[in-house]
Amino acid sequence: MKKRISNLPFTGTPEQEAKLKAVIAENKGQKSMLLSVMQEAQGIYGYLPLEVQTMVAEGMDVPVEEVYGIATFYAQFALTPKGKYKISVCLGTACYVKGSQSLLDKITEIIGIGPDECTADGKYSLEACRCIGACGLAPVLTVNEDVYGRLTNKDVAGILKKYID
């Protein structure tokens, strides 16, 4: 799956930038530590927007394309922020065959964002993932750590209602 760039403006704080600069300073001149610095950067910001990738690239003296390449290659990195409620719909084979794409479409319709996006208020983020290991419950979606299985489109609105503050 291709990763999408964030649909929201970057909102990093001076405190976050100072933390990242300290991490970079500890690893300056050690290109072998790039992956580790990127992991730390994601820990600080929650994701790796282009602005953060640029700071890492400049600080580690590598092309930003290299940072971007790593960020898009490894599933552990996110290019978009995560919402308070992280909704994930499994599109693995068992779930897909049992209708998970229509669940994803229904969620998109209800909350107004597509996969790899976050609502402007930061409340919801949506992702399509591969197998989460609950094939016997197909189709499956998760909201944070809560797992919902054997779903139909009719179940989606009721599930999302539980996460309205």
JSON list of C-alpha atoms in Angstrom, two decimals:
[
{"chain": "A", "resi": 1, "resn": "MET", "atom": "CA", "xyz": [0.00, 0.00, 0.00]},
{"chain": "A", "resi": 2, "resn": "LYS", "atom": "CA", "xyz": [1.24, 3.45, -0.89]},
{"chain": "A", "resi": 3, "resn": "LYS", "atom": "CA", "xyz": [1.58, 5.83, 2.04]},
{"chain": "A", "resi": 4, "resn": "ARG", "atom": "CA", "xyz": [-0.17, 9.16, 1.74]},
{"chain": "A", "resi": 5, "resn": "ILE", "atom": "CA", "xyz": [1.20, 12.52, 2.85]},
{"chain": "A", "resi": 6, "resn": "SER", "atom": "CA", "xyz": [-0.76, 14.24, 5.64]},
{"chain": "A", "resi": 7, "resn": "ASN", "atom": "CA", "xyz": [-3.84, 16.26, 4.74]},
{"chain": "A", "resi": 8, "resn": "LEU", "atom": "CA", "xyz": [-3.32, 18.46, 7.82]},
{"chain": "A", "resi": 9, "resn": "PRO", "atom": "CA", "xyz": [-0.86, 21.32, 8.34]},
{"chain": "A", "resi": 10, "resn": "PHE", "atom": "CA", "xyz": [2.25, 20.58, 10.40]},
{"chain": "A", "resi": 11, "resn": "THR", "atom": "CA", "xyz": [1.85, 21.74, 14.01]},
{"chain": "A", "resi": 12, "resn": "GLY", "atom": "CA", "xyz": [5.15, 20.89, 15.67]},
{"chain": "A", "resi": 13, "resn": "THR", "atom": "CA", "xyz": [6.11, 22.72, 18.85]},
{"chain": "A", "resi": 14, "resn": "PRO", "atom": "CA", "xyz": [9.43, 24.32, 19.79]},
{"chain": "A", "resi": 15, "resn": "GLU", "atom": "CA", "xyz": [9.76, 21.69, 22.53]},
{"chain": "A", "resi": 16, "resn": "GLN", "atom": "CA", "xyz": [9.42, 18.87, 20.01]},
{"chain": "A", "resi": 17, "resn": "GLU", "atom": "CA", "xyz": [11.97, 20.50, 17.73]},
{"chain": "A", "resi": 18, "resn": "ALA", "atom": "CA", "xyz": [14.42, 20.87, 20.63]},
{"chain": "A", "resi": 19, "resn": "LYS", "atom": "CA", "xyz": [14.03, 17.17, 21.50]},
{"chain": "A", "resi": 20, "resn": "LEU", "atom": "CA", "xyz": [14.61, 16.15, 17.89]},
{"chain": "A", "resi": 21, "resn": "LYS", "atom": "CA", "xyz": [17.67, 18.40, 17.59]},
{"chain": "A", "resi": 22, "resn": "ALA", "atom": "CA", "xyz": [19.11, 16.79, 20.73]},
{"chain": "A", "resi": 23, "resn": "VAL", "atom": "CA", "xyz": [18.59, 13.30, 19.26]},
{"chain": "A", "resi": 24, "resn": "ILE", "atom": "CA", "xyz": [20.22, 14.38, 16.01]},
{"chain": "A", "resi": 25, "resn": "ALA", "atom": "CA", "xyz": [23.15, 15.96, 17.86]},
{"chain": "A", "resi": 26, "resn": "GLU", "atom": "CA", "xyz": [23.77, 12.68, 19.73]},
{"chain": "A", "resi": 27, "resn": "ASN", "atom": "CA", "xyz": [23.95, 10.81, 16.42]},
{"chain": "A", "resi": 28, "resn": "LYS", "atom": "CA", "xyz": [25.55, 13.41, 14.14]},
{"chain": "A", "resi": 29, "resn": "GLY", "atom": "CA", "xyz": [28.06, 11.93, 11.74]},
{"chain": "A", "resi": 30, "resn": "GLN", "atom": "CA", "xyz": [26.77, 8.37, 12.28]},
{"chain": "A", "resi": 31, "resn": "LYS", "atom": "CA", "xyz": [24.75, 7.63, 9.16]},
{"chain": "A", "resi": 32, "resn": "SER", "atom": "CA", "xyz": [24.20, 4.08, 10.41]},
{"chain": "A", "resi": 33, "resn": "MET", "atom": "CA", "xyz": [21.98, 5.63, 13.12]},
{"chain": "A", "resi": 34, "resn": "LEU", "atom": "CA", "xyz": [19.53, 7.18, 10.62]},
{"chain": "A", "resi": 35, "resn": "LEU", "atom": "CA", "xyz": [16.82, 4.58, 11.19]},
{"chain": "A", "resi": 36, "resn": "SER", "atom": "CA", "xyz": [17.12, 5.00, 14.95]},
{"chain": "A", "resi": 37, "resn": "VAL", "atom": "CA", "xyz": [16.89, 8.80, 14.66]},
{"chain": "A", "resi": 38, "resn": "MET", "atom": "CA", "xyz": [13.79, 8.44, 12.50]},
{"chain": "A", "resi": 39, "resn": "GLN", "atom": "CA", "xyz": [12.21, 6.16, 15.10]},
{"chain": "A", "resi": 40, "resn": "GLU", "atom": "CA", "xyz": [12.97, 8.72, 17.80]},
{"chain": "A", "resi": 41, "resn": "ALA", "atom": "CA", "xyz": [11.55, 11.49, 15.60]},
{"chain": "A", "resi": 42, "resn": "GLN", "atom": "CA", "xyz": [8.32, 9.57, 15.14]},
{"chain": "A", "resi": 43, "resn": "GLY", "atom": "CA", "xyz": [8.18, 9.02, 18.90]},
{"chain": "A", "resi": 44, "resn": "ILE", "atom": "CA", "xyz": [8.46, 12.77, 19.43]},
{"chain": "A", "resi": 45, "resn": "TYR", "atom": "CA", "xyz": [5.94, 13.86, 16.79]},
{"chain": "A", "resi": 46, "resn": "GLY", "atom": "CA", "xyz": [3.76, 10.76, 16.45]},
{"chain": "A", "resi": 47, "resn": "TYR", "atom": "CA", "xyz": [4.43, 10.64, 12.71]},
{"chain": "A", "resi": 48, "resn": "LEU", "atom": "CA", "xyz": [6.98, 11.81, 10.13]},
{"chain": "A", "resi": 49, "resn": "PRO", "atom": "CA", "xyz": [5.69, 14.80, 8.19]},
{"chain": "A", "resi": 50, "resn": "LEU", "atom": "CA", "xyz": [7.90, 16.26, 5.47]},
{"chain": "A", "resi": 51, "resn": "GLU", "atom": "CA", "xyz": [9.06, 19.03, 7.83]},
{"chain": "A", "resi": 52, "resn": "VAL", "atom": "CA", "xyz": [10.41, 16.44, 10.29]},
{"chain": "A", "resi": 53, "resn": "GLN", "atom": "CA", "xyz": [11.94, 14.35, 7.51]},
{"chain": "A", "resi": 54, "resn": "THR", "atom": "CA", "xyz": [13.73, 17.48, 6.32]},
{"chain": "A", "resi": 55, "resn": "MET", "atom": "CA", "xyz": [15.07, 18.24, 9.80]},
{"chain": "A", "resi": 56, "resn": "VAL", "atom": "CA", "xyz": [16.35, 14.67, 10.11]},
{"chain": "A", "resi": 57, "resn": "ALA", "atom": "CA", "xyz": [17.91, 14.71, 6.65]},
{"chain": "A", "resi": 58, "resn": "GLU", "atom": "CA", "xyz": [19.69, 18.02, 7.19]},
{"chain": "A", "resi": 59, "resn": "GLY", "atom": "CA", "xyz": [20.82, 17.08, 10.69]},
{"chain": "A", "resi": 60, "resn": "MET", "atom": "CA", "xyz": [22.11, 13.67, 9.64]},
{"chain": "A", "resi": 61, "resn": "ASP", "atom": "CA", "xyz": [23.62, 15.01, 6.41]},
{"chain": "A", "resi": 62, "resn": "VAL", "atom": "CA", "xyz": [21.68, 12.69, 4.11]},
{"chain": "A", "resi": 63, "resn": "PRO", "atom": "CA", "xyz": [19.35, 13.54, 1.22]},
{"chain": "A", "resi": 64, "resn": "VAL", "atom": "CA", "xyz": [15.71, 14.01, 2.22]},
{"chain": "A", "resi": 65, "resn": "GLU", "atom": "CA", "xyz": [14.89, 11.46, -0.48]},
{"chain": "A", "resi": 66, "resn": "GLU", "atom": "CA", "xyz": [16.74, 8.83, 1.55]},
{"chain": "A", "resi": 67, "resn": "VAL", "atom": "CA", "xyz": [14.72, 9.65, 4.67]},
{"chain": "A", "resi": 68, "resn": "TYR", "atom": "CA", "xyz": [11.50, 9.60, 2.66]},
{"chain": "A", "resi": 69, "resn": "GLY", "atom": "CA", "xyz": [12.47, 6.28, 1.06]},
{"chain": "A", "resi": 70, "resn": "ILE", "atom": "CA", "xyz": [13.00, 4.69, 4.46]},
{"chain": "A", "resi": 71, "resn": "ALA", "atom": "CA", "xyz": [9.79, 6.21, 5.84]},
{"chain": "A", "resi": 72, "resn": "THR", "atom": "CA", "xyz": [7.74, 4.82, 2.97]},
{"chain": "A", "resi": 73, "resn": "PHE", "atom": "CA", "xyz": [9.46, 1.42, 2.92]},
{"chain": "A", "resi": 74, "resn": "TYR", "atom": "CA", "xyz": [8.99, 0.42, 6.56]},
{"chain": "A", "resi": 75, "resn": "ALA", "atom": "CA", "xyz": [5.45, -0.11, 7.85]},
{"chain": "A", "resi": 76, "resn": "GLN", "atom": "CA", "xyz": [6.45, 1.18, 11.30]},
{"chain": "A", "resi": 77, "resn": "PHE", "atom": "CA", "xyz": [6.62, 4.76, 9.99]},
{"chain": "A", "resi": 78, "resn": "ALA", "atom": "CA", "xyz": [3.56, 6.94, 9.49]},
{"chain": "A", "resi": 79, "resn": "LEU", "atom": "CA", "xyz": [3.45, 10.00, 7.23]},
{"chain": "A", "resi": 80, "resn": "THR", "atom": "CA", "xyz": [0.12, 11.16, 8.62]},
{"chain": "A", "resi": 81, "resn": "PRO", "atom": "CA", "xyz": [-0.89, 12.00, 12.19]},
{"chain": "A", "resi": 82, "resn": "LYS", "atom": "CA", "xyz": [-2.96, 9.55, 14.18]},
{"chain": "A", "resi": 83, "resn": "GLY", "atom": "CA", "xyz": [-6.24, 10.63, 15.72]},
{"chain": "A", "resi": 84, "resn": "LYS", "atom": "CA", "xyz": [-7.40, 10.13, 19.27]},
{"chain": "A", "resi": 85, "resn": "TYR", "atom": "CA", "xyz": [-9.36, 7.20, 17.86]},
{"chain": "A", "resi": 86, "resn": "LYS", "atom": "CA", "xyz": [-7.28, 5.14, 15.44]},
{"chain": "A", "resi": 87, "resn": "ILE", "atom": "CA", "xyz": [-9.65, 3.18, 13.22]},
{"chain": "A", "resi": 88, "resn": "SER", "atom": "CA", "xyz": [-8.09, 0.36, 11.26]},
{"chain": "A", "resi": 89, "resn": "VAL", "atom": "CA", "xyz": [-9.93, -1.85, 8.80]},
{"chain": "A", "resi": 90, "resn": "CYS", "atom": "CA", "xyz": [-8.33, -5.16, 7.89]},
{"chain": "A", "resi": 91, "resn": "LEU", "atom": "CA", "xyz": [-8.09, -5.71, 4.15]},
{"chain": "A", "resi": 92, "resn": "GLY", "atom": "CA", "xyz": [-6.31, -9.06, 4.45]},
{"chain": "A", "resi": 93, "resn": "THR", "atom": "CA", "xyz": [-7.65, -11.84, 2.25]},
{"chain": "A", "resi": 94, "resn": "ALA", "atom": "CA", "xyz": [-10.19, -13.35, 4.68]},
{"chain": "A", "resi": 95, "resn": "CYS", "atom": "CA", "xyz": [-11.58, -9.95, 5.67]},
{"chain": "A", "resi": 96, "resn": "TYR", "atom": "CA", "xyz": [-11.59, -8.61, 2.12]},
{"chain": "A", "resi": 97, "resn": "VAL", "atom": "CA", "xyz": [-13.50, -11.63, 0.81]},
{"chain": "A", "resi": 98, "resn": "LYS", "atom": "CA", "xyz": [-16.07, -11.13, 3.56]},
{"chain": "A", "resi": 99, "resn": "GLY", "atom": "CA", "xyz": [-16.67, -7.44, 2.75]},
{"chain": "A", "resi": 100, "resn": "SER", "atom": "CA", "xyz": [-14.13, -5.32, 4.60]},
{"chain": "A", "resi": 101, "resn": "GLN", "atom": "CA", "xyz": [-13.76, -2.91, 1.66]},
{"chain": "A", "resi": 102, "resn": "SER", "atom": "CA", "xyz": [-17.42, -1.93, 2.04]},
{"chain": "A", "resi": 103, "resn": "LEU", "atom": "CA", "xyz": [-16.81, -1.36, 5.77]},
{"chain": "A", "resi": 104, "resn": "LEU", "atom": "CA", "xyz": [-13.92, 0.95, 4.89]},
{"chain": "A", "resi": 105, "resn": "ASP", "atom": "CA", "xyz": [-16.12, 2.80, 2.39]},
{"chain": "A", "resi": 106, "resn": "LYS", "atom": "CA", "xyz": [-18.89, 3.18, 5.00]},
{"chain": "A", "resi": 107, "resn": "ILE", "atom": "CA", "xyz": [-16.48, 4.58, 7.60]},
{"chain": "A", "resi": 108, "resn": "THR", "atom": "CA", "xyz": [-15.13, 7.01, 4.99]},
{"chain": "A", "resi": 109, "resn": "GLU", "atom": "CA", "xyz": [-18.70, 8.13, 4.28]},
{"chain": "A", "resi": 110, "resn": "ILE", "atom": "CA", "xyz": [-19.50, 8.64, 7.98]},
{"chain": "A", "resi": 111, "resn": "ILE", "atom": "CA", "xyz": [-16.35, 10.41, 9.21]},
{"chain": "A", "resi": 112, "resn": "GLY", "atom": "CA", "xyz": [-15.41, 12.13, 5.96]},
{"chain": "A", "resi": 113, "resn": "ILE", "atom": "CA", "xyz": [-11.82, 10.98, 5.57]},
{"chain": "A", "resi": 114, "resn": "GLY", "atom": "CA", "xyz": [-10.12, 8.28, 3.55]},
{"chain": "A", "resi": 115, "resn": "PRO", "atom": "CA", "xyz": [-7.39, 5.83, 4.48]},
{"chain": "A", "resi": 116, "resn": "ASP", "atom": "CA", "xyz": [-4.19, 7.41, 5.84]},
{"chain": "A", "resi": 117, "resn": "GLU", "atom": "CA", "xyz": [-6.01, 10.60, 6.79]},
{"chain": "A", "resi": 118, "resn": "CYS", "atom": "CA", "xyz": [-6.90, 12.27, 10.06]},
{"chain": "A", "resi": 119, "resn": "THR", "atom": "CA", "xyz": [-9.90, 14.47, 10.76]},
{"chain": "A", "resi": 120, "resn": "ALA", "atom": "CA", "xyz": [-9.07, 18.16, 11.11]},
{"chain": "A", "resi": 121, "resn": "ASP", "atom": "CA", "xyz": [-10.01, 18.07, 14.80]},
{"chain": "A", "resi": 122, "resn": "GLY", "atom": "CA", "xyz": [-7.56, 15.20, 15.41]},
{"chain": "A", "resi": 123, "resn": "LYS", "atom": "CA", "xyz": [-10.32, 12.97, 16.67]},
{"chain": "A", "resi": 124, "resn": "TYR", "atom": "CA", "xyz": [-10.25, 10.15, 14.11]},
{"chain": "A", "resi": 125, "resn": "SER", "atom": "CA", "xyz": [-7.66, 8.64, 11.84]},
{"chain": "A", "resi": 126, "resn": "LEU", "atom": "CA", "xyz": [-8.36, 5.87, 9.40]},
{"chain": "A", "resi": 127, "resn": "GLU", "atom": "CA", "xyz": [-6.11, 3.23, 7.94]},
{"chain": "A", "resi": 128, "resn": "ALA", "atom": "CA", "xyz": [-6.49, 0.14, 5.82]},
{"chain": "A", "resi": 129, "resn": "CYS", "atom": "CA", "xyz": [-4.17, -2.59, 7.06]},
{"chain": "A", "resi": 130, "resn": "ARG", "atom": "CA", "xyz": [-3.26, -6.11, 6.10]},
{"chain": "A", "resi": 131, "resn": "CYS", "atom": "CA", "xyz": [-4.02, -9.15, 8.22]},
{"chain": "A", "resi": 132, "resn": "ILE", "atom": "CA", "xyz": [-4.32, -8.47, 11.95]},
{"chain": "A", "resi": 133, "resn": "GLY", "atom": "CA", "xyz": [-4.54, -12.17, 12.80]},
{"chain": "A", "resi": 134, "resn": "ALA", "atom": "CA", "xyz": [-8.25, -12.38, 13.56]},
{"chain": "A", "resi": 135, "resn": "CYS", "atom": "CA", "xyz": [-9.31, -14.18, 10.38]},
{"chain": "A", "resi": 136, "resn": "GLY", "atom": "CA", "xyz": [-11.93, -16.22, 12.22]},
{"chain": "A", "resi": 137, "resn": "LEU", "atom": "CA", "xyz": [-13.76, -12.96, 13.00]},
{"chain": "A", "resi": 138, "resn": "ALA", "atom": "CA", "xyz": [-13.64, -11.60, 9.45]},
{"chain": "A", "resi": 139, "resn": "PRO", "atom": "CA", "xyz": [-14.32, -8.90, 8.52]},
{"chain": "A", "resi": 140, "resn": "VAL", "atom": "CA", "xyz": [-12.55, -7.06, 11.34]},
{"chain": "A", "resi": 141, "resn": "LEU", "atom": "CA", "xyz": [-11.91, -3.48, 12.32]},
{"chain": "A", "resi": 142, "resn": "THR", "atom": "CA", "xyz": [-10.18, -2.02, 15.34]},
{"chain": "A", "resi": 143, "resn": "VAL", "atom": "CA", "xyz": [-10.57, 1.26, 17.15]},
{"chain": "A", "resi": 144, "resn": "ASN", "atom": "CA", "xyz": [-7.42, 1.76, 19.20]},
{"chain": "A", "resi": 145, "resn": "GLU", "atom": "CA", "xyz": [-7.17, -1.55, 21.09]},
{"chain": "A", "resi": 146, "resn": "ASP", "atom": "CA", "xyz": [-10.84, -2.56, 20.68]},
{"chain": "A", "resi": 147, "resn": "VAL", "atom": "CA", "xyz": [-11.46, -5.32, 18.13]},
{"chain": "A", "resi": 148, "resn": "TYR", "atom": "CA", "xyz": [-14.79, -5.72, 16.31]},
{"chain": "A", "resi": 149, "resn": "GLY", "atom": "CA", "xyz": [-15.51, -8.74, 14.14]},
{"chain": "A", "resi": 150, "resn": "ARG", "atom": "CA", "xyz": [-18.11, -10.43, 11.97]},
{"chain": "A", "resi": 151, "resn": "LEU", "atom": "CA", "xyz": [-19.28, -7.03, 10.85]},
{"chain": "A", "resi": 152, "resn": "THR", "atom": "CA", "xyz": [-21.66, -5.64, 8.25]},
{"chain": "A", "resi": 153, "resn": "ASN", "atom": "CA", "xyz": [-22.10, -2.06, 7.10]},
{"chain": "A", "resi": 154, "resn": "LYS", "atom": "CA", "xyz": [-25.07, -1.79, 9.46]},
{"chain": "A", "resi": 155, "resn": "ASP", "atom": "CA", "xyz": [-22.70, -2.23, 12.45]},
{"chain": "A", "resi": 156, "resn": "VAL", "atom": "CA", "xyz": [-20.36, 0.66, 11.58]},
{"chain": "A", "resi": 157, "resn": "ALA", "atom": "CA", "xyz": [-22.42, 3.63, 12.80]},
{"chain": "A", "resi": 158, "resn": "GLY", "atom": "CA", "xyz": [-23.11, 1.95, 16.15]},
{"chain": "A", "resi": 159, "resn": "ILE", "atom": "CA", "xyz": [-19.43, 1.19, 16.67]},
{"chain": "A", "resi": 160, "resn": "LEU", "atom": "CA", "xyz": [-18.36, 4.74, 15.85]},
{"chain": "A", "resi": 161, "resn": "LYS", "atom": "CA", "xyz": [-21.04, 6.17, 18.18]},
{"chain": "A", "resi": 162, "resn": "LYS", "atom": "CA", "xyz": [-19.14, 4.65, 21.11]},
{"chain": "A", "resi": 163, "resn": "TYR", "atom": "CA", "xyz": [-16.24, 7.00, 20.35]},
{"chain": "A", "resi": 164, "resn": "ILE", "atom": "CA", "xyz": [-18.09, 10.30, 20.26]},
{"chain": "A", "resi": 165, "resn": "ASP", "atom": "CA", "xyz": [-16.94, 12.52, 23.14]}
]
